[in-house]
Amino acid sequence: MNDLKDFFDSERQRVFEPDSFFTQRVMARLNDGKERRFRDFVIWEPLTNSTLPVLAVALVLILSFIAVEFLIPQLPQRGMVDSFLAPEQSPTESFLYNDTDVPSRQVVLELITLEDQE
Amino acid sequence: MEFDRELIIRAQAGDRSAHEVIVNHFSAMVFRLISRFFRTREDVEDIAQEVFLKVFARIDQVRPDENFPGWLARVTVNSCYDELRKTRRRKEAMEAYGPEMAAEQAVNPREPDSLGKARLALQRLDPKLRVPLVLKEVDDMSVEEIANTLGLTQTNVKVRLFRARKKLQSMLGGNEGYKR
């Protein structure tokens, strides 16, 4: 006799039958699935598990940036060294180095002359 | 047929008792088909449950006049085919990157040696060839029935059966072909 023919004959005898609780198990899964579909549907459910951590990190970074922008008070537009040296500057120096309006050459020369005389 | 038709209409309307009758009525057929491809009761039961969940999720696609048992057989065989492909991919990954799946590879000690070899050869066959062969040889389906179940042409089924037999012969030593 041929091996494969014997094998197929033996396979024909091998059949599993459903047990008496099979229908109940299917119905339970069916009911559970239907309830869960309505109960647990949330916006991130369609996202795959692998993208969730990336999205979470991005969300935290965006919120941190917004918090820093809104909650921390704006500092004056000068650096740390400028702030440290500010009390030691004379009004003339302050005018020269900190004023946003650049003085004309004539004014600068006058100021230098005044400084030299002092 | 009239029984099926009425049942399908009730199931499509969401009648839970109709779903229950369908499971009761067709579970033996679904189990028998899945048993052709899987060897443990747990596998067969898991896939059978998935089949019925799929069937009820797509019950709207069934026309009441359609041959429901045929449609159910198609869903069942396609589920088995998908599962066999997944198992095969897992097995290939295990063979490539990890230890061999001993349980799958081993010959059952209670099984005669020749049958064990035939079983292993069949397991190694690509599901594309294995499914039609098992339906033909074990389930005694005609080529036309296999074509309808798998959604293939009859010529395609014949080609796959020919290739499956040829491949099995070569796996089992070349000269151990079988005739029906």
PDB file of C-alpha atoms in Angstrom:
ATOM      1  CA  MET A   1       0.000   0.000   0.000  1.00  0.00           C
ATOM      2  CA  ASN A   2       1.068   3.477  -0.724  1.00  0.00           C
ATOM      3  CA  ASP A   3       2.176   5.686   2.223  1.00  0.00           C
ATOM      4  CA  LEU A   4       0.296   8.754   1.165  1.00  0.00           C
ATOM      5  CA  LYS A   5      -2.906   6.861   0.475  1.00  0.00           C
ATOM      6  CA  ASP A   6      -2.705   5.298   3.943  1.00  0.00           C
ATOM      7  CA  PHE A   7      -1.999   8.701   5.412  1.00  0.00           C
ATOM      8  CA  PHE A   8      -5.024  10.291   3.734  1.00  0.00           C
ATOM      9  CA  ASP A   9      -7.191   7.369   4.831  1.00  0.00           C
ATOM     10  CA  SER A  10      -6.025   7.861   8.423  1.00  0.00           C
ATOM     11  CA  GLU A  11      -6.656  11.611   8.164  1.00  0.00           C
ATOM     12  CA  ARG A  12     -10.228  10.944   7.081  1.00  0.00           C
ATOM     13  CA  GLN A  13     -10.850   9.202  10.429  1.00  0.00           C
ATOM     14  CA  ARG A  14      -9.433  12.082  12.466  1.00  0.00           C
ATOM     15  CA  VAL A  15     -12.262  14.511  13.125  1.00  0.00           C
ATOM     16  CA  PHE A  16     -12.859  16.720  16.152  1.00  0.00           C
ATOM     17  CA  GLU A  17     -16.435  17.310  17.254  1.00  0.00           C
ATOM     18  CA  PRO A  18     -17.603  20.499  18.992  1.00  0.00           C
ATOM     19  CA  ASP A  19     -18.365  19.994  22.682  1.00  0.00           C
ATOM     20  CA  SER A  20     -21.726  20.894  24.192  1.00  0.00           C
ATOM     21  CA  PHE A  21     -20.552  24.351  25.349  1.00  0.00           C
ATOM     22  CA  PHE A  22     -19.097  25.469  22.037  1.00  0.00           C
ATOM     23  CA  THR A  23     -22.236  27.391  21.012  1.00  0.00           C
ATOM     24  CA  GLN A  24     -22.329  29.173  24.381  1.00  0.00           C
ATOM     25  CA  ARG A  25     -18.692  30.218  24.031  1.00  0.00           C
ATOM     26  CA  VAL A  26     -19.269  31.614  20.539  1.00  0.00           C
ATOM     27  CA  MET A  27     -22.400  33.479  21.690  1.00  0.00           C
ATOM     28  CA  ALA A  28     -20.522  34.894  24.691  1.00  0.00           C
ATOM     29  CA  ARG A  29     -17.741  36.188  22.417  1.00  0.00           C
ATOM     30  CA  LEU A  30     -20.312  37.566  20.017  1.00  0.00           C
ATOM     31  CA  ASN A  31     -22.138  39.469  22.789  1.00  0.00           C
ATOM     32  CA  ASP A  32     -18.874  40.618  24.331  1.00  0.00           C
ATOM     33  CA  GLY A  33     -17.595  41.873  20.982  1.00  0.00           C
ATOM     34  CA  LYS A  34     -20.759  43.837  20.281  1.00  0.00           C
ATOM     35  CA  GLU A  35     -20.825  45.471  23.724  1.00  0.00           C
ATOM     36  CA  ARG A  36     -17.137  46.322  23.593  1.00  0.00           C
ATOM     37  CA  ARG A  37     -17.451  47.912  20.169  1.00  0.00           C
ATOM     38  CA  PHE A  38     -19.880  50.493  21.561  1.00  0.00           C
ATOM     39  CA  ARG A  39     -18.355  50.834  25.050  1.00  0.00           C
ATOM     40  CA  ASP A  40     -14.666  51.045  24.384  1.00  0.00           C
ATOM     41  CA  PHE A  41     -14.407  52.905  21.123  1.00  0.00           C
ATOM     42  CA  VAL A  42     -12.011  55.785  21.662  1.00  0.00           C
ATOM     43  CA  ILE A  43     -10.144  57.952  19.225  1.00  0.00           C
ATOM     44  CA  TRP A  44      -6.784  56.206  19.708  1.00  0.00           C
ATOM     45  CA  GLU A  45      -8.207  52.701  19.298  1.00  0.00           C
ATOM     46  CA  PRO A  46      -7.483  52.477  15.565  1.00  0.00           C
ATOM     47  CA  LEU A  47      -3.849  53.447  16.183  1.00  0.00           C
ATOM     48  CA  THR A  48      -1.460  50.585  16.420  1.00  0.00           C
ATOM     49  CA  ASN A  49       0.381  49.947  19.663  1.00  0.00           C
ATOM     50  CA  SER A  50       3.727  50.863  18.156  1.00  0.00           C
ATOM     51  CA  THR A  51       2.665  54.422  17.275  1.00  0.00           C
ATOM     52  CA  LEU A  52       1.154  55.206  20.674  1.00  0.00           C
ATOM     53  CA  PRO A  53       4.441  55.891  22.568  1.00  0.00           C
ATOM     54  CA  VAL A  54       5.672  58.171  19.761  1.00  0.00           C
ATOM     55  CA  LEU A  55       2.422  60.120  19.805  1.00  0.00           C
ATOM     56  CA  ALA A  56       2.513  60.332  23.607  1.00  0.00           C
ATOM     57  CA  VAL A  57       6.066  61.768  23.567  1.00  0.00           C
ATOM     58  CA  ALA A  58       5.110  64.262  20.854  1.00  0.00           C
ATOM     59  CA  LEU A  59       2.046  65.357  22.846  1.00  0.00           C
ATOM     60  CA  VAL A  60       4.119  65.839  26.029  1.00  0.00           C
ATOM     61  CA  LEU A  61       6.705  67.916  24.126  1.00  0.00           C
ATOM     62  CA  ILE A  62       4.016  70.142  22.577  1.00  0.00           C
ATOM     63  CA  LEU A  63       2.330  70.699  25.948  1.00  0.00           C
ATOM     64  CA  SER A  64       5.704  71.454  27.632  1.00  0.00           C
ATOM     65  CA  PHE A  65       6.520  74.028  24.956  1.00  0.00           C
ATOM     66  CA  ILE A  66       3.138  75.720  25.385  1.00  0.00           C
ATOM     67  CA  ALA A  67       3.568  75.717  29.179  1.00  0.00           C
ATOM     68  CA  VAL A  68       7.049  77.290  28.930  1.00  0.00           C
ATOM     69  CA  GLU A  69       5.787  79.959  26.526  1.00  0.00           C
ATOM     70  CA  PHE A  70       2.803  80.932  28.647  1.00  0.00           C
ATOM     71  CA  LEU A  71       3.838  80.370  32.252  1.00  0.00           C
ATOM     72  CA  ILE A  72       7.444  81.584  32.405  1.00  0.00           C
ATOM     73  CA  PRO A  73       7.566  85.456  32.318  1.00  0.00           C
ATOM     74  CA  GLN A  74       9.379  87.100  29.427  1.00  0.00           C
ATOM     75  CA  LEU A  75      12.883  88.359  30.313  1.00  0.00           C
ATOM     76  CA  PRO A  76      14.213  91.698  29.095  1.00  0.00           C
ATOM     77  CA  GLN A  77      16.084  91.507  25.832  1.00  0.00           C
ATOM     78  CA  ARG A  78      19.598  91.447  27.243  1.00  0.00           C
ATOM     79  CA  GLY A  79      22.067  88.782  28.190  1.00  0.00           C
ATOM     80  CA  MET A  80      23.360  87.650  31.591  1.00  0.00           C
ATOM     81  CA  VAL A  81      26.622  89.646  31.390  1.00  0.00           C
ATOM     82  CA  ASP A  82      24.747  92.823  30.461  1.00  0.00           C
ATOM     83  CA  SER A  83      22.421  92.382  33.398  1.00  0.00           C
ATOM     84  CA  PHE A  84      25.367  91.794  35.774  1.00  0.00           C
ATOM     85  CA  LEU A  85      27.300  94.856  34.621  1.00  0.00           C
ATOM     86  CA  ALA A  86      24.283  97.180  34.340  1.00  0.00           C
ATOM     87  CA  PRO A  87      24.555  98.759  37.859  1.00  0.00           C
ATOM     88  CA  GLU A  88      28.232  99.691  37.248  1.00  0.00           C
ATOM     89  CA  GLN A  89      27.568 101.508  34.004  1.00  0.00           C
ATOM     90  CA  SER A  90      27.372 105.252  33.952  1.00  0.00           C
ATOM     91  CA  PRO A  91      24.363 106.772  32.180  1.00  0.00           C
ATOM     92  CA  THR A  92      26.639 107.613  29.246  1.00  0.00           C
ATOM     93  CA  GLU A  93      27.925 104.057  28.955  1.00  0.00           C
ATOM     94  CA  SER A  94      24.457 102.760  29.308  1.00  0.00           C
ATOM     95  CA  PHE A  95      23.370 105.068  26.527  1.00  0.00           C
ATOM     96  CA  LEU A  96      26.289 103.917  24.395  1.00  0.00           C
ATOM     97  CA  TYR A  97      25.990 100.165  24.884  1.00  0.00           C
ATOM     98  CA  ASN A  98      22.387  99.474  25.721  1.00  0.00           C
ATOM     99  CA  ASP A  99      20.314 101.943  23.854  1.00  0.00           C
ATOM    100  CA  THR A 100      18.617 100.409  20.935  1.00  0.00           C
ATOM    101  CA  ASP A 101      18.771 103.583  18.889  1.00  0.00           C
ATOM    102  CA  VAL A 102      22.225 103.909  17.358  1.00  0.00           C
ATOM    103  CA  PRO A 103      23.435 107.490  17.938  1.00  0.00           C
ATOM    104  CA  SER A 104      24.766 109.502  15.070  1.00  0.00           C
ATOM    105  CA  ARG A 105      28.526 109.801  14.628  1.00  0.00           C
ATOM    106  CA  GLN A 106      28.399 113.438  15.796  1.00  0.00           C
ATOM    107  CA  VAL A 107      26.666 112.468  19.080  1.00  0.00           C
ATOM    108  CA  VAL A 108      29.139 109.630  19.688  1.00  0.00           C
ATOM    109  CA  LEU A 109      32.129 111.965  19.217  1.00  0.00           C
ATOM    110  CA  GLU A 110      30.605 114.458  21.613  1.00  0.00           C
ATOM    111  CA  LEU A 111      30.054 111.780  24.196  1.00  0.00           C
ATOM    112  CA  ILE A 112      33.666 110.538  23.864  1.00  0.00           C
ATOM    113  CA  THR A 113      34.927 114.051  24.354  1.00  0.00           C
ATOM    114  CA  LEU A 114      32.779 114.429  27.473  1.00  0.00           C
ATOM    115  CA  GLU A 115      34.118 111.123  28.855  1.00  0.00           C
ATOM    116  CA  ASP A 116      37.734 112.170  28.200  1.00  0.00           C
ATOM    117  CA  GLN A 117      37.207 115.472  30.008  1.00  0.00           C
ATOM    118  CA  GLU A 118      35.811 113.643  33.066  1.00  0.00           C
TER     119      GLU A 118
ATOM    120  CA  MET B   1     -32.666  25.205   1.891  1.00  0.00           C
ATOM    121  CA  GLU B   2     -35.835  26.999   3.035  1.00  0.00           C
ATOM    122  CA  PHE B   3     -34.628  26.527   6.604  1.00  0.00           C
ATOM    123  CA  ASP B   4     -31.313  28.197   5.759  1.00  0.00           C
ATOM    124  CA  ARG B   5     -33.009  31.049   3.938  1.00  0.00           C
ATOM    125  CA  GLU B   6     -35.305  31.945   6.825  1.00  0.00           C
ATOM    126  CA  LEU B   7     -32.440  31.577   9.268  1.00  0.00           C
ATOM    127  CA  ILE B   8     -30.184  33.916   7.286  1.00  0.00           C
ATOM    128  CA  ILE B   9     -32.895  36.579   7.077  1.00  0.00           C
ATOM    129  CA  ARG B  10     -33.398  36.396  10.846  1.00  0.00           C
ATOM    130  CA  ALA B  11     -29.650  36.464  11.495  1.00  0.00           C
ATOM    131  CA  GLN B  12     -29.245  39.495   9.229  1.00  0.00           C
ATOM    132  CA  ALA B  13     -31.918  41.250  11.277  1.00  0.00           C
ATOM    133  CA  GLY B  14     -29.717  40.676  14.348  1.00  0.00           C
ATOM    134  CA  ASP B  15     -31.781  37.881  15.896  1.00  0.00           C
ATOM    135  CA  ARG B  16     -29.517  36.270  18.521  1.00  0.00           C
ATOM    136  CA  SER B  17     -31.512  33.027  18.583  1.00  0.00           C
ATOM    137  CA  ALA B  18     -30.910  32.667  14.815  1.00  0.00           C
ATOM    138  CA  HIS B  19     -27.167  33.096  15.402  1.00  0.00           C
ATOM    139  CA  GLU B  20     -27.329  30.391  18.030  1.00  0.00           C
ATOM    140  CA  VAL B  21     -29.202  28.011  15.714  1.00  0.00           C
ATOM    141  CA  ILE B  22     -26.610  28.630  12.969  1.00  0.00           C
ATOM    142  CA  VAL B  23     -23.725  27.785  15.320  1.00  0.00           C
ATOM    143  CA  ASN B  24     -25.522  24.687  16.583  1.00  0.00           C
ATOM    144  CA  HIS B  25     -26.444  23.540  13.128  1.00  0.00           C
ATOM    145  CA  PHE B  26     -23.149  24.146  11.309  1.00  0.00           C
ATOM    146  CA  SER B  27     -20.472  23.768  13.998  1.00  0.00           C
ATOM    147  CA  ALA B  28     -19.929  20.067  13.240  1.00  0.00           C
ATOM    148  CA  MET B  29     -19.304  20.855   9.574  1.00  0.00           C
ATOM    149  CA  VAL B  30     -16.902  23.684  10.456  1.00  0.00           C
ATOM    150  CA  PHE B  31     -15.037  21.475  12.946  1.00  0.00           C
ATOM    151  CA  ARG B  32     -14.756  18.666  10.375  1.00  0.00           C
ATOM    152  CA  LEU B  33     -13.256  21.001   7.774  1.00  0.00           C
ATOM    153  CA  ILE B  34     -10.780  22.600  10.193  1.00  0.00           C
ATOM    154  CA  SER B  35      -9.762  19.149  11.495  1.00  0.00           C
ATOM    155  CA  ARG B  36      -8.381  18.439   8.022  1.00  0.00           C
ATOM    156  CA  PHE B  37      -5.723  21.103   8.501  1.00  0.00           C
ATOM    157  CA  PHE B  38      -5.015  21.303  12.240  1.00  0.00           C
ATOM    158  CA  ARG B  39      -4.137  18.513  14.606  1.00  0.00           C
ATOM    159  CA  THR B  40      -5.038  19.765  18.086  1.00  0.00           C
ATOM    160  CA  ARG B  41      -8.509  20.315  19.489  1.00  0.00           C
ATOM    161  CA  GLU B  42      -7.460  23.760  20.820  1.00  0.00           C
ATOM    162  CA  ASP B  43      -6.421  24.972  17.366  1.00  0.00           C
ATOM    163  CA  VAL B  44      -9.587  23.619  15.793  1.00  0.00           C
ATOM    164  CA  GLU B  45     -11.806  25.198  18.453  1.00  0.00           C
ATOM    165  CA  ASP B  46     -10.032  28.604  18.248  1.00  0.00           C
ATOM    166  CA  ILE B  47     -10.327  28.764  14.475  1.00  0.00           C
ATOM    167  CA  ALA B  48     -13.960  27.566  14.568  1.00  0.00           C
ATOM    168  CA  GLN B  49     -14.838  30.396  16.966  1.00  0.00           C
ATOM    169  CA  GLU B  50     -13.092  32.909  14.711  1.00  0.00           C
ATOM    170  CA  VAL B  51     -14.971  31.531  11.703  1.00  0.00           C
ATOM    171  CA  PHE B  52     -18.378  32.066  13.330  1.00  0.00           C
ATOM    172  CA  LEU B  53     -17.411  35.571  14.503  1.00  0.00           C
ATOM    173  CA  LYS B  54     -16.326  36.415  10.939  1.00  0.00           C
ATOM    174  CA  VAL B  55     -19.517  34.901   9.532  1.00  0.00           C
ATOM    175  CA  PHE B  56     -21.746  37.021  11.791  1.00  0.00           C
ATOM    176  CA  ALA B  57     -19.696  40.143  11.122  1.00  0.00           C
ATOM    177  CA  ARG B  58     -20.260  39.665   7.378  1.00  0.00           C
ATOM    178  CA  ILE B  59     -23.709  38.115   7.456  1.00  0.00           C
ATOM    179  CA  ASP B  60     -25.089  41.120   5.546  1.00  0.00           C
ATOM    180  CA  GLN B  61     -23.025  40.042   2.522  1.00  0.00           C
ATOM    181  CA  VAL B  62     -24.915  36.740   2.217  1.00  0.00           C
ATOM    182  CA  ARG B  63     -27.861  36.696  -0.139  1.00  0.00           C
ATOM    183  CA  PRO B  64     -30.695  34.642   1.356  1.00  0.00           C
ATOM    184  CA  ASP B  65     -30.919  32.632  -1.872  1.00  0.00           C
ATOM    185  CA  GLU B  66     -27.200  31.852  -1.832  1.00  0.00           C
ATOM    186  CA  ASN B  67     -25.927  28.442  -0.817  1.00  0.00           C
ATOM    187  CA  PHE B  68     -25.124  29.267   2.817  1.00  0.00           C
ATOM    188  CA  PRO B  69     -23.241  26.030   3.678  1.00  0.00           C
ATOM    189  CA  GLY B  70     -21.029  26.643   0.614  1.00  0.00           C
ATOM    190  CA  TRP B  71     -20.345  30.227   1.705  1.00  0.00           C
ATOM    191  CA  LEU B  72     -19.596  29.043   5.247  1.00  0.00           C
ATOM    192  CA  ALA B  73     -17.208  26.376   3.892  1.00  0.00           C
ATOM    193  CA  ARG B  74     -15.443  29.085   1.886  1.00  0.00           C
ATOM    194  CA  VAL B  75     -15.002  31.287   4.968  1.00  0.00           C
ATOM    195  CA  THR B  76     -13.783  28.267   6.971  1.00  0.00           C
ATOM    196  CA  VAL B  77     -11.243  27.099   4.398  1.00  0.00           C
ATOM    197  CA  ASN B  78      -9.972  30.642   3.839  1.00  0.00           C
ATOM    198  CA  SER B  79      -9.516  31.058   7.609  1.00  0.00           C
ATOM    199  CA  CYS B  80      -7.551  27.788   7.710  1.00  0.00           C
ATOM    200  CA  TYR B  81      -5.473  28.946   4.741  1.00  0.00           C
ATOM    201  CA  ASP B  82      -4.647  32.266   6.465  1.00  0.00           C
ATOM    202  CA  GLU B  83      -3.745  30.455   9.676  1.00  0.00           C
ATOM    203  CA  LEU B  84      -1.544  27.940   7.827  1.00  0.00           C
ATOM    204  CA  ARG B  85       0.304  30.794   6.116  1.00  0.00           C
ATOM    205  CA  LYS B  86       0.826  32.547   9.456  1.00  0.00           C
ATOM    206  CA  THR B  87       2.074  29.299  11.022  1.00  0.00           C
ATOM    207  CA  ARG B  88       4.414  28.740   8.092  1.00  0.00           C
ATOM    208  CA  ARG B  89       5.840  32.272   8.360  1.00  0.00           C
ATOM    209  CA  ARG B  90       6.360  31.818  12.114  1.00  0.00           C
ATOM    210  CA  LYS B  91       8.035  28.473  11.491  1.00  0.00           C
ATOM    211  CA  GLU B  92      10.356  29.945   8.859  1.00  0.00           C
ATOM    212  CA  ALA B  93      11.270  32.777  11.224  1.00  0.00           C
ATOM    213  CA  MET B  94      11.982  30.291  14.010  1.00  0.00           C
ATOM    214  CA  GLU B  95      14.118  28.169  11.716  1.00  0.00           C
ATOM    215  CA  ALA B  96      16.044  31.201  10.509  1.00  0.00           C
ATOM    216  CA  TYR B  97      16.523  33.023  13.819  1.00  0.00           C
ATOM    217  CA  GLY B  98      15.885  30.569  16.619  1.00  0.00           C
ATOM    218  CA  PRO B  99      15.516  26.937  17.673  1.00  0.00           C
ATOM    219  CA  GLU B 100      13.399  24.638  15.554  1.00  0.00           C
ATOM    220  CA  MET B 101       9.802  24.062  16.525  1.00  0.00           C
ATOM    221  CA  ALA B 102      10.276  20.587  17.871  1.00  0.00           C
ATOM    222  CA  ALA B 103       6.603  19.766  18.294  1.00  0.00           C
ATOM    223  CA  GLU B 104       5.861  20.495  14.647  1.00  0.00           C
ATOM    224  CA  GLN B 105       8.888  18.640  13.364  1.00  0.00           C
ATOM    225  CA  ALA B 106       8.699  15.523  15.466  1.00  0.00           C
ATOM    226  CA  VAL B 107       7.029  12.335  14.357  1.00  0.00           C
ATOM    227  CA  ASN B 108       4.315  11.191  16.758  1.00  0.00           C
ATOM    228  CA  PRO B 109       5.733   8.060  18.511  1.00  0.00           C
ATOM    229  CA  ARG B 110       2.354   6.310  18.308  1.00  0.00           C
ATOM    230  CA  GLU B 111       2.154   6.912  14.600  1.00  0.00           C
ATOM    231  CA  PRO B 112       3.629   4.383  12.124  1.00  0.00           C
ATOM    232  CA  ASP B 113       6.856   5.719  10.641  1.00  0.00           C
ATOM    233  CA  SER B 114       5.537   5.906   7.089  1.00  0.00           C
ATOM    234  CA  LEU B 115       2.458   7.919   8.129  1.00  0.00           C
ATOM    235  CA  GLY B 116       4.630  10.254  10.195  1.00  0.00           C
ATOM    236  CA  LYS B 117       6.850  10.918   7.179  1.00  0.00           C
ATOM    237  CA  ALA B 118       3.817  11.584   5.000  1.00  0.00           C
ATOM    238  CA  ARG B 119       2.395  13.968   7.591  1.00  0.00           C
ATOM    239  CA  LEU B 120       5.654  15.915   7.852  1.00  0.00           C
ATOM    240  CA  ALA B 121       5.911  16.113   4.072  1.00  0.00           C
ATOM    241  CA  LEU B 122       2.375  17.476   3.892  1.00  0.00           C
ATOM    242  CA  GLN B 123       3.120  20.027   6.641  1.00  0.00           C
ATOM    243  CA  ARG B 124       6.100  21.271   4.670  1.00  0.00           C
ATOM    244  CA  LEU B 125       3.987  21.807   1.596  1.00  0.00           C
ATOM    245  CA  ASP B 126       3.067  25.414   0.755  1.00  0.00           C
ATOM    246  CA  PRO B 127      -0.515  26.088   1.987  1.00  0.00           C
ATOM    247  CA  LYS B 128      -1.353  27.161  -1.568  1.00  0.00           C
ATOM    248  CA  LEU B 129      -0.782  23.561  -2.672  1.00  0.00           C
ATOM    249  CA  ARG B 130      -1.663  21.836   0.574  1.00  0.00           C
ATOM    250  CA  VAL B 131      -5.216  23.162   0.971  1.00  0.00           C
ATOM    251  CA  PRO B 132      -6.573  21.955  -2.402  1.00  0.00           C
ATOM    252  CA  LEU B 133      -4.810  18.610  -2.015  1.00  0.00           C
ATOM    253  CA  VAL B 134      -6.312  17.964   1.422  1.00  0.00           C
ATOM    254  CA  LEU B 135      -9.776  19.011   0.250  1.00  0.00           C
ATOM    255  CA  LYS B 136      -9.479  16.628  -2.686  1.00  0.00           C
ATOM    256  CA  GLU B 137      -7.857  13.636  -1.006  1.00  0.00           C
ATOM    257  CA  VAL B 138      -9.255  13.767   2.517  1.00  0.00           C
ATOM    258  CA  ASP B 139     -12.534  15.608   2.127  1.00  0.00           C
ATOM    259  CA  ASP B 140     -13.323  13.999  -1.253  1.00  0.00           C
ATOM    260  CA  MET B 141     -14.332  17.306  -2.823  1.00  0.00           C
ATOM    261  CA  SER B 142     -14.582  17.539  -6.592  1.00  0.00           C
ATOM    262  CA  VAL B 143     -12.353  19.948  -8.523  1.00  0.00           C
ATOM    263  CA  GLU B 144     -15.405  22.147  -9.114  1.00  0.00           C
ATOM    264  CA  GLU B 145     -16.242  22.263  -5.391  1.00  0.00           C
ATOM    265  CA  ILE B 146     -12.624  23.109  -4.511  1.00  0.00           C
ATOM    266  CA  ALA B 147     -12.599  25.855  -7.138  1.00  0.00           C
ATOM    267  CA  ASN B 148     -15.807  27.346  -5.703  1.00  0.00           C
ATOM    268  CA  THR B 149     -14.559  27.069  -2.135  1.00  0.00           C
ATOM    269  CA  LEU B 150     -11.173  28.665  -2.812  1.00  0.00           C
ATOM    270  CA  GLY B 151     -12.396  31.163  -5.390  1.00  0.00           C
ATOM    271  CA  LEU B 152     -10.094  29.729  -8.095  1.00  0.00           C
ATOM    272  CA  THR B 153     -10.672  28.485 -11.612  1.00  0.00           C
ATOM    273  CA  GLN B 154     -10.928  24.723 -12.135  1.00  0.00           C
ATOM    274  CA  THR B 155      -7.761  24.798 -14.256  1.00  0.00           C
ATOM    275  CA  ASN B 156      -5.907  26.537 -11.461  1.00  0.00           C
ATOM    276  CA  VAL B 157      -7.075  23.905  -8.967  1.00  0.00           C
ATOM    277  CA  LYS B 158      -5.926  21.097 -11.305  1.00  0.00           C
ATOM    278  CA  VAL B 159      -2.514  22.728 -11.689  1.00  0.00           C
ATOM    279  CA  ARG B 160      -2.133  23.104  -7.935  1.00  0.00           C
ATOM    280  CA  LEU B 161      -3.180  19.481  -7.341  1.00  0.00           C
ATOM    281  CA  PHE B 162      -0.652  18.288  -9.918  1.00  0.00           C
ATOM    282  CA  ARG B 163       2.149  20.362  -8.371  1.00  0.00           C
ATOM    283  CA  ALA B 164       1.231  19.281  -4.841  1.00  0.00           C
ATOM    284  CA  ARG B 165       1.357  15.592  -5.792  1.00  0.00           C
ATOM    285  CA  LYS B 166       4.622  16.029  -7.635  1.00  0.00           C
ATOM    286  CA  LYS B 167       6.216  17.874  -4.737  1.00  0.00           C
ATOM    287  CA  LEU B 168       5.018  15.273  -2.220  1.00  0.00           C
ATOM    288  CA  GLN B 169       6.446  12.497  -4.366  1.00  0.00           C
ATOM    289  CA  SER B 170       9.813  14.205  -4.496  1.00  0.00           C
ATOM    290  CA  MET B 171       9.779  14.818  -0.722  1.00  0.00           C
ATOM    291  CA  LEU B 172       8.965  11.187  -0.020  1.00  0.00           C
ATOM    292  CA  GLY B 173      11.739   9.796  -2.154  1.00  0.00           C
ATOM    293  CA  GLY B 174      10.627  10.166  -5.731  1.00  0.00           C
ATOM    294  CA  ASN B 175       9.186   6.755  -6.499  1.00  0.00           C
ATOM    295  CA  GLU B 176       6.470   6.688  -3.875  1.00  0.00           C
ATOM    296  CA  GLY B 177       3.788   8.327  -5.940  1.00  0.00           C
ATOM    297  CA  TYR B 178       0.222   7.419  -5.242  1.00  0.00           C
ATOM    298  CA  LYS B 179      -2.731   6.714  -7.418  1.00  0.00           C
ATOM    299  CA  ARG B 180      -6.342   7.231  -6.545  1.00  0.00           C
TER     300      ARG B 180
END
